Tab-separated table of C-alpha atoms in Angstrom:
chain	number	residue	atom	x	y	z
A	25	MET	CA	-21.660	-18.232	-7.269
A	26	ARG	CA	-19.845	-17.344	-4.066
A	27	GLN	CA	-21.138	-15.406	-1.075
A	28	LEU	CA	-19.116	-12.563	0.433
A	29	SER	CA	-17.879	-13.154	3.943
A	30	ALA	CA	-18.929	-10.797	6.708
A	31	HIS	CA	-15.438	-9.335	6.557
A	32	ASP	CA	-15.600	-8.545	2.829
A	33	ALA	CA	-19.207	-7.371	2.915
A	34	GLY	CA	-18.209	-4.885	5.599
A	35	PHE	CA	-16.186	-2.959	3.030
A	36	LEU	CA	-19.300	-2.470	0.951
A	37	TYR	CA	-21.538	-1.531	3.872
A	38	SER	CA	-19.211	1.213	5.058
A	39	ASP	CA	-18.778	3.000	1.718
A	40	THR	CA	-19.985	6.589	1.864
A	41	SER	CA	-20.253	9.460	-0.583
A	42	HIS	CA	-16.839	10.754	0.531
A	43	SER	CA	-15.011	7.564	1.480
A	44	ASN	CA	-14.831	4.223	-0.289
A	45	ALA	CA	-12.670	1.121	-0.056
A	46	ASN	CA	-10.966	1.366	-3.431
A	47	VAL	CA	-7.358	0.183	-3.673
A	48	THR	CA	-5.316	1.395	-6.648
A	49	LEU	CA	-2.104	-0.322	-7.720
A	50	ILE	CA	0.235	1.889	-9.766
A	51	GLN	CA	2.799	0.439	-12.158
A	52	ILE	CA	4.998	2.376	-14.607
A	53	TYR	CA	6.709	0.721	-17.577
A	54	ASP	CA	9.668	1.313	-19.890
A	55	GLN	CA	8.410	0.309	-23.311
A	56	SER	CA	11.874	0.468	-24.901
A	57	THR	CA	12.350	-3.180	-23.818
A	58	ALA	CA	9.290	-4.300	-25.769
A	59	PRO	CA	9.586	-5.692	-29.300
A	60	GLY	CA	9.911	-2.739	-31.636
A	61	GLY	CA	10.191	-0.403	-28.628
A	62	LYS	CA	6.447	0.252	-28.581
A	63	VAL	CA	3.447	-1.175	-26.726
A	64	ARG	CA	0.042	-0.348	-28.152
A	65	PHE	CA	-3.218	-0.133	-26.226
A	66	LYS	CA	-4.750	-2.716	-28.528
A	67	SER	CA	-2.090	-5.266	-27.561
A	68	ILE	CA	-2.568	-4.516	-23.838
A	69	LEU	CA	-6.316	-5.037	-24.224
A	70	ALA	CA	-5.770	-8.382	-25.973
A	71	HIS	CA	-3.190	-9.384	-23.348
A	72	ILE	CA	-5.609	-8.717	-20.479
A	73	GLU	CA	-8.415	-10.553	-22.280
A	74	SER	CA	-6.225	-13.629	-22.736
A	75	ARG	CA	-5.656	-13.870	-18.975
A	76	LEU	CA	-9.102	-13.102	-17.576
A	77	SER	CA	-9.753	-16.746	-16.842
A	78	GLY	CA	-6.906	-16.745	-14.311
A	79	LEU	CA	-8.948	-14.691	-11.830
A	80	PRO	CA	-12.741	-15.253	-11.845
A	81	ILE	CA	-13.371	-12.050	-9.864
A	82	PHE	CA	-12.649	-10.100	-13.066
A	83	ARG	CA	-15.978	-11.240	-14.537
A	84	SER	CA	-17.979	-11.344	-11.285
A	85	LYS	CA	-20.428	-8.715	-10.112
A	86	LEU	CA	-22.456	-8.302	-6.936
A	87	GLN	CA	-25.887	-9.858	-6.514
A	88	ARG	CA	-27.749	-8.302	-3.585
A	89	VAL	CA	-30.161	-10.324	-1.492
A	90	PRO	CA	-33.695	-8.824	-1.503
A	91	LEU	CA	-34.244	-6.486	1.438
A	92	ASP	CA	-30.533	-6.960	2.255
A	93	LEU	CA	-31.424	-9.900	4.485
A	94	ASP	CA	-28.042	-11.507	3.892
A	95	HIS	CA	-24.597	-10.719	2.542
A	96	PRO	CA	-24.346	-10.285	-1.246
A	97	TYR	CA	-23.071	-12.933	-3.664
A	98	TRP	CA	-20.529	-12.866	-6.485
A	99	VAL	CA	-22.214	-13.971	-9.710
A	100	ASP	CA	-21.077	-13.977	-13.333
A	101	ASP	CA	-21.796	-10.775	-15.238
A	102	PRO	CA	-23.664	-11.828	-18.406
A	103	ASN	CA	-23.047	-8.379	-19.940
A	104	PHE	CA	-19.319	-8.242	-19.183
A	105	ASP	CA	-17.611	-5.645	-21.388
A	106	LEU	CA	-13.818	-5.623	-21.223
A	107	GLU	CA	-13.498	-2.258	-22.943
A	108	TYR	CA	-15.606	-0.661	-20.212
A	109	HIS	CA	-13.116	-1.821	-17.584
A	110	VAL	CA	-9.868	-1.119	-19.494
A	111	ARG	CA	-9.536	2.529	-20.468
A	112	HIS	CA	-6.937	4.584	-22.327
A	113	ILE	CA	-6.056	8.145	-21.268
A	114	ALA	CA	-3.103	10.523	-21.585
A	115	LEU	CA	-1.700	13.303	-19.441
A	116	PRO	CA	-1.616	16.810	-20.922
A	117	LYS	CA	1.815	18.302	-21.532
A	118	PRO	CA	4.282	18.564	-19.934
A	119	GLY	CA	3.220	15.236	-18.357
A	120	ASP	CA	5.115	15.690	-15.119
A	121	TRP	CA	4.892	13.784	-11.838
A	122	ARG	CA	2.565	16.271	-10.165
A	123	GLN	CA	0.034	15.943	-12.978
A	124	PHE	CA	0.269	12.181	-12.777
A	125	CYS	CA	-0.347	12.119	-9.007
A	126	ILE	CA	-3.378	14.400	-9.378
A	127	GLN	CA	-4.851	12.249	-12.146
A	128	ALA	CA	-4.197	9.024	-10.237
A	129	SER	CA	-5.795	10.476	-7.090
A	130	ARG	CA	-8.915	11.517	-8.988
A	131	ILE	CA	-9.291	8.090	-10.567
A	132	HIS	CA	-8.804	6.416	-7.186
A	133	ALA	CA	-11.407	8.608	-5.466
A	134	ARG	CA	-14.215	7.929	-7.950
A	135	PRO	CA	-16.541	5.138	-6.761
A	136	LEU	CA	-16.859	1.974	-8.795
A	137	ASP	CA	-20.126	0.977	-10.432
A	138	LEU	CA	-21.634	-1.607	-8.063
A	139	ASN	CA	-23.682	-3.069	-10.911
A	140	ARG	CA	-20.539	-4.212	-12.742
A	141	PRO	CA	-17.393	-6.142	-11.743
A	142	LEU	CA	-15.615	-3.985	-9.178
A	143	TRP	CA	-12.416	-3.128	-11.033
A	144	GLU	CA	-11.015	-0.773	-13.659
A	145	ILE	CA	-7.631	-0.518	-15.375
A	146	TYR	CA	-6.382	2.766	-16.821
A	147	VAL	CA	-3.536	2.829	-19.331
A	148	VAL	CA	-1.952	6.270	-18.930
A	149	GLU	CA	0.350	7.706	-21.583
A	150	GLY	CA	2.048	11.086	-21.858
A	151	LEU	CA	4.498	10.563	-18.988
A	152	ASP	CA	7.185	12.536	-20.774
A	153	SER	CA	8.659	14.595	-17.936
A	154	LEU	CA	9.295	12.063	-15.190
A	155	LEU	CA	12.902	12.185	-14.027
A	156	GLU	CA	14.669	8.874	-13.439
A	157	LEU	CA	12.196	7.168	-15.777
A	158	PRO	CA	12.818	6.539	-19.481
A	159	ALA	CA	11.139	8.765	-22.038
A	160	GLY	CA	7.924	7.344	-23.410
A	161	SER	CA	7.012	5.521	-20.206
A	162	PHE	CA	3.393	4.595	-19.611
A	163	ALA	CA	1.470	3.602	-16.484
A	164	LEU	CA	-1.152	1.078	-15.492
A	165	LEU	CA	-3.591	2.081	-12.743
A	166	THR	CA	-5.477	-0.957	-11.462
A	167	LYS	CA	-8.384	0.115	-9.258
A	168	ILE	CA	-10.307	-2.590	-7.440
A	169	HIS	CA	-12.695	-2.613	-4.503
A	170	HIS	CA	-11.345	-4.077	-1.275
A	171	ALA	CA	-14.407	-6.330	-1.066
A	172	ALA	CA	-13.241	-8.033	-4.258
A	173	VAL	CA	-9.593	-8.592	-3.440
A	174	ASP	CA	-7.125	-8.308	-0.584
A	175	ALA	CA	-3.385	-7.711	-0.838
A	176	GLU	CA	-2.713	-11.353	-1.633
A	177	GLY	CA	-5.189	-10.992	-4.467
A	178	GLY	CA	-3.412	-7.835	-5.578
A	179	SER	CA	-0.201	-9.820	-5.848
A	180	ARG	CA	-2.016	-12.471	-7.854
A	181	ILE	CA	-3.286	-9.814	-10.241
A	182	ALA	CA	0.251	-8.467	-10.703
A	183	MET	CA	1.644	-11.930	-11.445
A	184	LEU	CA	-1.319	-12.831	-13.636
A	185	LEU	CA	-0.868	-9.858	-15.963
A	186	HIS	CA	2.937	-9.945	-16.112
A	187	ASP	CA	5.738	-12.168	-17.329
A	188	LEU	CA	9.218	-12.771	-15.939
A	189	THR	CA	10.963	-12.116	-19.261
A	190	PRO	CA	10.585	-9.457	-21.973
A	191	GLN	CA	9.823	-12.123	-24.565
A	192	VAL	CA	6.215	-11.744	-25.640
A	193	ARG	CA	4.284	-14.982	-25.712
A	194	PRO	CA	2.491	-15.874	-28.931
A	195	ALA	CA	-1.067	-14.601	-28.913
A	196	VAL	CA	-3.397	-17.228	-27.501
A	197	PRO	CA	-7.129	-16.992	-28.174
A	198	PRO	CA	-9.045	-16.376	-24.951
A	199	LYS	CA	-10.689	-19.415	-23.439
A	200	PRO	CA	-14.430	-19.660	-24.120
A	201	TRP	CA	-16.438	-18.306	-21.228
A	202	PHE	CA	-20.116	-18.883	-20.597
A	203	PRO	CA	-21.630	-17.015	-17.628
A	204	GLN	CA	-23.576	-19.066	-15.158
A	205	ARG	CA	-27.137	-18.032	-14.516
A	206	ALA	CA	-27.649	-15.917	-11.403
A	207	PRO	CA	-29.971	-17.260	-8.678
A	208	GLY	CA	-33.542	-16.005	-8.578
A	209	THR	CA	-35.130	-13.766	-5.958
A	210	LEU	CA	-36.897	-16.608	-4.162
A	211	SER	CA	-33.718	-18.666	-3.997
A	212	LEU	CA	-31.785	-15.773	-2.465
A	213	LEU	CA	-34.514	-15.149	0.118
A	214	LEU	CA	-34.516	-18.807	1.142
A	215	ARG	CA	-30.717	-18.815	1.423
A	216	GLY	CA	-30.860	-15.685	3.551
A	217	CYS	CA	-33.405	-17.186	5.926
A	218	VAL	CA	-31.385	-20.388	6.280
A	219	ASN	CA	-28.156	-18.464	6.945
A	220	SER	CA	-29.879	-16.312	9.553
A	221	VAL	CA	-31.128	-19.427	11.365
A	222	LEU	CA	-27.756	-21.172	11.209
A	223	SER	CA	-25.810	-18.051	12.215
A	224	PRO	CA	-28.110	-16.190	14.617
A	225	LEU	CA	-25.278	-14.244	16.258
A	226	GLU	CA	-23.916	-12.799	13.034
A	227	LEU	CA	-25.373	-9.486	11.912
A	228	ARG	CA	-26.006	-10.001	8.215
A	229	THR	CA	-27.848	-6.810	7.249
A	230	PRO	CA	-26.117	-3.493	6.475
A	231	TRP	CA	-28.123	-1.394	8.931
A	232	ALA	CA	-27.548	-3.834	11.797
A	233	ARG	CA	-23.827	-3.994	11.052
A	234	LYS	CA	-23.541	-0.214	10.932
A	235	MET	CA	-25.211	0.064	14.340
A	236	ALA	CA	-22.848	-2.573	15.720
A	237	ASP	CA	-19.940	-0.834	14.022
A	238	SER	CA	-20.767	2.455	15.758
A	239	ALA	CA	-21.248	0.749	19.108
A	240	GLU	CA	-17.938	-1.065	18.774
A	241	ALA	CA	-16.187	2.173	17.840
A	242	ALA	CA	-17.515	3.863	20.965
A	243	TYR	CA	-16.447	0.901	23.106
A	244	VAL	CA	-12.922	0.808	21.704
A	245	PHE	CA	-12.452	4.550	22.070
A	246	ALA	CA	-13.698	4.462	25.672
A	247	SER	CA	-11.457	1.518	26.545
A	248	ASP	CA	-8.458	3.214	24.959
A	249	LEU	CA	-9.223	6.402	26.836
A	250	LEU	CA	-9.502	4.604	30.188
A	251	ALA	CA	-6.579	2.260	29.711
A	252	ARG	CA	-4.138	4.541	27.878
A	253	PRO	CA	-5.276	8.161	28.149
A	254	GLU	CA	-1.781	9.413	27.356
A	255	GLN	CA	-1.914	7.768	23.924
A	256	ILE	CA	-5.146	9.377	22.742
A	257	LEU	CA	-3.639	12.250	20.794
A	258	ALA	CA	-5.654	13.771	17.975
A	259	THR	CA	-3.995	15.391	14.975
A	260	ARG	CA	-5.369	16.986	11.840
A	261	PHE	CA	-5.480	13.486	10.301
A	262	ASN	CA	-7.941	12.196	12.933
A	263	SER	CA	-10.944	14.040	11.534
A	264	VAL	CA	-13.578	13.681	8.832
A	265	VAL	CA	-12.078	13.170	5.383
A	266	SER	CA	-13.317	14.692	2.152
A	267	ALA	CA	-13.967	13.041	-1.194
A	268	HIS	CA	-10.768	14.509	-2.708
A	269	ARG	CA	-7.670	12.313	-2.476
A	270	VAL	CA	-4.012	13.297	-2.611
A	271	PHE	CA	-1.121	10.943	-3.211
A	272	ASP	CA	2.628	11.235	-3.597
A	273	THR	CA	5.612	8.951	-3.296
A	274	ARG	CA	9.324	8.669	-2.609
A	275	ARG	CA	11.634	5.865	-3.711
A	276	PHE	CA	14.617	4.627	-1.721
A	277	LEU	CA	17.255	1.941	-2.164
A	278	VAL	CA	16.866	-1.194	-0.058
A	279	GLU	CA	20.623	-1.261	0.598
A	280	GLU	CA	20.422	2.239	2.064
A	281	PHE	CA	17.609	1.167	4.376
A	282	ASP	CA	19.764	-1.785	5.394
A	283	ALA	CA	22.465	0.729	6.358
A	284	ILE	CA	19.941	2.619	8.499
A	285	CYS	CA	19.094	-0.617	10.322
A	286	SER	CA	22.719	-0.790	11.508
A	287	LEU	CA	22.166	2.283	13.689
A	288	VAL	CA	20.336	0.081	16.216
A	289	PRO	CA	21.471	-3.538	16.721
A	290	GLY	CA	18.742	-5.956	15.664
A	291	ALA	CA	16.568	-3.338	13.974
A	292	SER	CA	14.606	-4.654	10.998
A	293	LEU	CA	13.792	-3.009	7.720
A	294	ASN	CA	10.249	-2.353	8.906
A	295	ASP	CA	11.611	-0.662	12.044
A	296	ALA	CA	13.610	1.658	9.807
A	297	VAL	CA	10.580	2.363	7.612
A	298	LEU	CA	8.484	3.231	10.669
A	299	ALA	CA	11.244	5.515	11.968
A	300	VAL	CA	11.446	7.364	8.640
A	301	CYS	CA	7.648	7.762	8.543
A	302	GLY	CA	7.691	8.973	12.166
A	303	GLY	CA	10.339	11.533	11.309
A	304	ALA	CA	8.257	12.786	8.379
A	305	LEU	CA	5.142	13.094	10.544
A	306	ARG	CA	7.148	14.936	13.201
A	307	GLY	CA	8.647	17.348	10.655
A	308	HIS	CA	5.304	18.069	8.997
A	309	LEU	CA	3.360	18.748	12.187
A	310	LEU	CA	6.283	20.735	13.611
A	311	SER	CA	6.283	23.000	10.557
A	312	LEU	CA	2.564	23.636	11.133
A	313	GLY	CA	2.988	24.237	14.869
A	314	GLU	CA	0.747	21.209	15.586
A	315	LEU	CA	3.200	18.663	17.021
A	316	PRO	CA	1.970	17.185	20.339
A	317	ASP	CA	4.398	16.915	23.234
A	318	ALA	CA	3.799	13.169	23.575
A	319	SER	CA	4.555	10.492	21.002
A	320	LEU	CA	2.123	9.803	18.186
A	321	SER	CA	1.376	6.204	17.255
A	322	ALA	CA	0.883	4.217	14.082
A	323	VAL	CA	-1.118	1.040	13.618
A	324	MET	CA	-0.118	-1.811	11.346
A	325	PRO	CA	-2.434	-4.667	10.362
A	326	GLN	CA	-0.902	-8.092	10.743
A	327	HIS	CA	-2.518	-10.919	8.862
A	328	ALA	CA	-2.556	-14.552	9.945
A	329	LYS	CA	-4.283	-17.540	8.438
A	330	GLY	CA	-6.998	-19.181	10.424
A	331	PRO	CA	-10.717	-19.444	10.862
A	332	GLY	CA	-12.319	-16.083	10.604
A	333	ALA	CA	-13.239	-13.876	7.805
A	334	GLY	CA	-12.279	-12.744	4.458
A	335	HIS	CA	-10.323	-14.072	1.543
A	336	GLY	CA	-9.468	-17.601	2.434
A	337	GLY	CA	-10.066	-17.572	6.156
A	338	SER	CA	-7.635	-15.018	7.528
A	339	ALA	CA	-7.641	-13.158	10.788
A	340	THR	CA	-6.264	-9.725	11.534
A	341	ARG	CA	-4.631	-8.324	14.587
A	342	TRP	CA	-3.475	-4.765	15.023
A	343	LEU	CA	-0.055	-3.651	16.179
A	344	ARG	CA	0.207	-0.199	17.692
A	345	VAL	CA	3.680	1.324	17.789
A	346	GLN	CA	4.693	4.702	19.149
A	347	LEU	CA	6.647	6.555	16.476
A	348	GLY	CA	8.744	8.632	18.869
A	349	THR	CA	7.621	11.872	17.247
A	350	GLU	CA	8.522	13.799	20.401
A	351	LEU	CA	12.163	12.751	20.017
A	352	ALA	CA	14.457	15.029	18.043
A	353	ASP	CA	17.214	12.372	17.946
A	354	PRO	CA	16.563	10.016	14.980
A	355	VAL	CA	18.555	7.159	16.529
A	356	GLN	CA	16.549	7.333	19.746
A	357	ARG	CA	13.384	7.235	17.652
A	358	LEU	CA	14.551	4.091	15.841
A	359	LEU	CA	15.563	2.506	19.159
A	360	ARG	CA	12.138	3.265	20.661
A	361	ILE	CA	10.397	1.634	17.702
A	362	HIS	CA	12.656	-1.426	17.705
A	363	GLU	CA	12.089	-2.032	21.409
A	364	GLN	CA	8.336	-2.041	20.853
A	365	THR	CA	8.297	-4.311	17.805
A	366	ALA	CA	10.678	-6.714	19.540
A	367	ALA	CA	8.366	-6.818	22.558
A	368	LEU	CA	5.387	-7.470	20.284
A	369	GLY	CA	7.223	-10.472	18.886
A	370	ALA	CA	6.686	-9.457	15.290
A	371	ASP	CA	8.466	-7.624	12.578
A	372	ALA	CA	6.272	-4.555	12.518
A	373	GLY	CA	3.816	-4.778	9.740
A	374	GLY	CA	4.103	-8.340	8.590
A	375	GLU	CA	4.802	-11.983	9.057
A	376	GLY	CA	8.529	-11.842	8.365
A	377	SER	CA	11.384	-11.794	10.824
A	378	ALA	CA	14.206	-9.332	11.191
A	379	ASP	CA	16.606	-11.483	9.204
A	380	GLY	CA	14.205	-11.453	6.259
A	381	SER	CA	14.344	-7.705	5.870
A	382	HIS	CA	14.425	-7.828	2.077
A	383	GLN	CA	10.995	-9.464	2.119
A	384	ALA	CA	9.566	-7.193	4.821
A	385	ALA	CA	7.778	-4.944	2.385
A	386	ALA	CA	6.231	-7.939	0.640
A	387	THR	CA	4.089	-8.958	3.605
A	388	LEU	CA	0.340	-9.107	3.541
A	389	ALA	CA	-1.320	-5.712	3.499
A	390	LEU	CA	-4.655	-4.374	4.596
A	391	SER	CA	-5.836	-0.826	4.179
A	392	SER	CA	-6.647	1.716	6.853
A	393	LYS	CA	-10.266	1.350	5.847
A	394	MET	CA	-10.276	-1.860	7.835
A	395	GLN	CA	-10.128	0.140	11.019
A	396	SER	CA	-13.825	0.729	10.592
A	397	LEU	CA	-14.646	-2.584	8.961
A	398	LEU	CA	-13.623	-5.405	11.285
A	399	SER	CA	-16.263	-8.118	11.460
A	400	LEU	CA	-18.312	-8.138	14.639
A	401	GLY	CA	-16.903	-10.676	17.087
A	402	SER	CA	-13.952	-11.628	14.820
A	403	ALA	CA	-11.388	-9.097	16.014
A	404	ARG	CA	-11.055	-5.948	18.046
A	405	ARG	CA	-11.212	-2.657	16.220
A	406	ALA	CA	-7.891	-1.031	15.478
A	407	PRO	CA	-6.778	1.236	18.332
A	408	SER	CA	-6.617	4.985	18.007
A	409	ALA	CA	-3.533	6.247	16.168
A	410	ALA	CA	-2.262	9.122	14.072
A	411	CYS	CA	-1.785	7.062	10.912
A	412	THR	CA	-1.644	3.603	9.401
A	413	VAL	CA	1.472	2.045	7.884
A	414	THR	CA	0.511	-0.668	5.413
A	415	ASN	CA	2.830	-3.059	3.612
A	416	VAL	CA	1.616	-3.861	0.115
A	417	ALA	CA	2.902	-7.078	-1.424
A	418	GLY	CA	5.221	-6.288	-4.296
A	419	PRO	CA	7.194	-8.460	-6.733
A	420	SER	CA	10.836	-9.054	-5.845
A	421	VAL	CA	11.945	-9.668	-9.436
A	422	PRO	CA	11.568	-7.548	-12.586
A	423	LEU	CA	8.237	-8.025	-14.333
A	424	TYR	CA	7.230	-7.322	-17.913
A	425	LEU	CA	3.954	-6.366	-19.562
A	426	ASN	CA	3.932	-7.178	-23.290
A	427	GLY	CA	7.719	-6.888	-23.163
A	428	ALA	CA	7.741	-3.511	-21.347
A	429	ARG	CA	9.704	-3.651	-18.112
A	430	MET	CA	8.012	-2.452	-14.930
A	431	THR	CA	10.140	0.313	-13.389
A	432	TYR	CA	7.884	1.491	-10.564
A	433	PHE	CA	5.267	-0.081	-8.292
A	434	SER	CA	3.233	1.595	-5.553
A	435	ALA	CA	-0.330	1.882	-4.270
A	436	ILE	CA	-2.980	4.390	-3.252
A	437	MET	CA	-4.849	3.130	-0.204
A	438	PRO	CA	-8.299	3.931	1.203
A	439	ILE	CA	-8.695	6.410	4.031
A	440	ALA	CA	-11.689	6.834	6.327
A	441	ASP	CA	-13.156	9.263	8.830
A	442	GLY	CA	-10.866	9.376	11.849
A	443	MET	CA	-7.904	7.967	9.923
A	444	GLY	CA	-6.938	10.380	7.179
A	445	LEU	CA	-3.313	9.378	6.622
A	446	VAL	CA	-1.986	6.068	5.305
A	447	PHE	CA	1.583	5.187	4.346
A	448	ALA	CA	1.618	2.469	1.671
A	449	VAL	CA	5.004	0.732	1.675
A	450	THR	CA	5.926	-1.326	-1.376
A	451	SER	CA	9.126	-2.959	-2.593
A	452	TYR	CA	10.267	-3.680	-6.128
A	453	ASP	CA	13.576	-4.371	-7.837
A	454	GLY	CA	15.859	-3.255	-5.015
A	455	ARG	CA	13.821	-0.231	-3.988
A	456	ILE	CA	11.464	0.652	-1.171
A	457	ILE	CA	8.624	2.983	-2.156
A	458	ILE	CA	6.729	4.912	0.527
A	459	SER	CA	3.512	6.531	-0.668
A	460	PRO	CA	1.326	8.637	1.655
A	461	THR	CA	-2.401	8.890	0.909
A	462	SER	CA	-4.650	11.532	2.456
A	463	CYS	CA	-7.323	14.010	1.384
A	464	ARG	CA	-6.882	17.491	-0.019
A	465	GLU	CA	-8.304	19.275	3.011
A	466	LEU	CA	-6.071	17.479	5.547
A	467	LEU	CA	-2.921	17.503	3.393
A	468	PRO	CA	-3.073	20.500	1.037
A	469	ASP	CA	0.567	20.144	-0.078
A	470	PRO	CA	1.507	16.456	-0.509
A	471	GLU	CA	4.816	17.427	-2.131
A	472	ALA	CA	5.885	19.249	1.029
A	473	PHE	CA	4.962	16.188	3.079
A	474	THR	CA	6.964	13.794	0.922
A	475	GLN	CA	9.872	16.248	1.111
A	476	GLN	CA	9.703	15.762	4.885
A	477	LEU	CA	9.755	12.017	4.190
A	478	ARG	CA	12.890	12.380	2.101
A	479	ASP	CA	14.528	14.677	4.681
A	480	SER	CA	13.815	12.139	7.418
A	481	PHE	CA	15.382	9.385	5.331
A	482	GLN	CA	18.423	11.472	4.453
A	483	ALA	CA	18.986	12.317	8.131
A	484	TYR	CA	19.067	8.605	8.973
A	485	LEU	CA	21.260	7.776	5.986
A	486	ALA	CA	23.790	10.474	6.911
A	487	LEU	CA	24.044	9.057	10.437
A	488	ALA	CA	24.452	5.514	9.067
A	489	ARG	CA	27.225	6.599	6.689
A	490	ALA	CA	28.986	8.521	9.426
A	491	LYS	CA	28.869	5.445	11.645
A	492	SER	CA	30.283	3.230	8.903
A	493	VAL	CA	33.414	5.382	8.461
A	494	ARG	CA	34.117	5.578	12.195
A	495	LYS	CA	36.587	2.967	13.382
A	496	PRO	CA	37.544	2.109	16.944
A	497	ARG	CA	40.963	3.292	18.011
A	498	SER	CA	43.537	0.566	17.595
A	499	ALA	CA	45.308	-0.679	20.711
A	500	ARG	CA	48.668	0.905	21.441
A	501	PRO	CA	51.415	-1.455	20.165
A	502	ARG	CA	53.543	-3.124	22.769
A	503	ALA	CA	57.262	-2.384	22.958
A	504	SER	CA	59.224	-4.636	20.667
A	505	ALA	CA	61.911	-6.916	21.963
A	506	PRO	CA	65.505	-5.837	21.283
A	507	GLY	CA	66.470	-6.738	17.769
A	508	ALA	CA	62.914	-7.487	16.698
A	509	PRO	CA	61.654	-5.716	13.607
A	510	SER	CA	59.397	-2.763	14.220
A	511	PRO	CA	55.725	-3.345	13.405
A	512	ALA	CA	54.703	-1.905	10.087
A	513	ARG	CA	52.998	1.447	10.404
A	514	PRO	CA	49.524	1.354	8.874
A	515	LYS	CA	49.247	3.459	5.783
A	516	ALA	CA	47.007	6.483	5.867
A	517	ARG	CA	43.649	5.818	4.300
A	518	ARG	CA	43.375	7.346	0.874
A	519	VAL	CA	40.574	9.742	0.196
A	520	SER	CA	39.515	7.669	-2.775
A	521	SER	CA	38.788	4.702	-0.520
A	522	ALA	CA	36.246	6.578	1.587
A	523	PRO	CA	32.551	5.907	0.964
A	524	ARG	CA	31.443	7.746	-2.116
A	525	ALA	CA	29.513	10.898	-1.384
A	526	ALA	CA	26.051	11.362	-2.772
A	527	GLN	CA	26.059	12.793	-6.248
A	528	ALA	CA	25.078	16.369	-6.697
A	529	GLY	CA	21.647	17.117	-8.000
A	530	ARG	CA	18.616	14.911	-7.568
A	531	PRO	CA	19.258	12.077	-5.079
A	532	ARG	CA	18.664	8.481	-6.098
A	533	SER	CA	16.000	8.164	-3.431
A	534	ALA	CA	13.834	10.873	-4.917
A	535	ALA	CA	10.456	10.065	-6.399
A	536	PRO	CA	10.084	10.097	-10.169
A	537	ALA	CA	8.990	13.714	-10.156
A	538	GLY	CA	9.596	16.671	-12.376
C-alpha cells in the first residue's frame, strides 16, 4: 500500500467531464522482423503478463479515504483482469493515418475506470495505408493516468515491455502474485486524522484543494497582468476545451534539426524545436486572421529532483519563452528564443545542455495539465502562455516487441481549460517527432496545423542548407616572385558535389500519413 502524494492526487481532483489527465504513448511496429514475420495478439498478451511484476502500478487501484479526508492510496486489485486492460481492435479500410489519429484521439479522451488500475493498452491492427511504414504494421496505444505515472515512469514502461534485440526470449511463466489485503475503513480514517494533525498546512481534501487551486489561479493571473501586461495575450487555445481530442504528428530527422541549429551560434536542439513550433503557431493564426501583434509565449516544465511532490520527490519549475511569433524572419525568431533560453540557464525544456542536443528530446516531461495541478505551496502555477511544449522521454536505440521493431514513437498529452494546445516532442532512432494535441472545437483541422509545422521546418531547413553552401570569398593571391611557379587555380566545384536536393514527392520529414 502506498499513498498518493499531494502532487499526484491533484491530477485526480482536477479531472472533469471534459478534461482528464490521461497520457497516451503511441508506438508503431514492423512485424516483418519478428520470427515468422507475424506477431499475434495472444503472444502480446502473454508477453505483457510475463512482465507485470516489473511495475507494481499495473496491478494497483485507488482506495479512497472515507469522506475524502485524506489523499487516496494505491492498493492491490484482488480482481485484476489482464484481458480487460489489454484490448485488440482494428482500423476499417483503408486504414490510413487520418483514421488512426481519430481512433487514437477517441481512445485517449475516454476516462479511465477509477475502480480499476488506471491503464489500458490497445493493440491496433489494419494500418495498411501508412506511407513510410511497412505494410502490416500494428500499433500499441498505452493509456495511463498521470496520477499513476510520470514521464520517467513512461520510459520505464517502454523499457519494461521491450527488448533491445529482435530475438524473442523463451516464454517464462509469470511470477506468482498474491494481492495484499486492502486496509479497512477505520484504519483509513485513523490514518487520515493522523496525517491531518502532522501536516496541518497541507490541504488534503478535494474540495479544499479545488478552492485553493482557483485562488492560486486568480493570484497568478493578477500577478502576471500587473508585472507583464504585454505578455498576457489570449488566443483561441486559451479558452474552455471540449471532451473531443484531436492529434496529429510530423517526423523530422535529428541531423536536419542539427543543421537548423547552425543558423544561430550556440543554439540547441530544443531552441530549434521551439522555433519550428513558433513558426507553425504563427502560420496557423495568421491564416485565420488571429495573429496578435506581440509575441506569443510557450511554457515548458523543467523537472528537478528534490524534496517536494510526486514520483520520487521531484520539483517542477516553469520556463516561459517568447516564441517570436510576430517576427516574419525565421532566423530572428530562433535568435530570440536562444537568447532567452541562454539567459534562463537551461536548455529549454529539460535538464540537458546545448552540447547534448541528441538527448534533448529525452528529458523529463510533464503534461500541460500540470498547469492547473501544482501542489499548494510546492511551486508557483505555470504562467500564462499560448501553448505548452513538452519533451517526452523516448528511447535512443531501436526497441523490439516480440521481435517486431518499433518504427514510431509519440504521445498524446492532456489539455485543460485555458491551455488547449500542447506540443509533445519525442525522439526515437534518429528522428524528432512533434505531435500537437488540442480539441476539435479549437483545432478543427489538425492536418492543416501540422502542415504549418512542416512548412515552418522546411523554411528553416532551406535557410540552413543555403548557409552551408555559401563560402567566404578567398583572399586575393599575392603577386608571385619572378620565376616562382604560379599558384594552382582552384577547380570549379562540380555540380555533383553540391548538397543533394530533397527528393521529389513526399519529404522524409513527413508524418506517416496517407
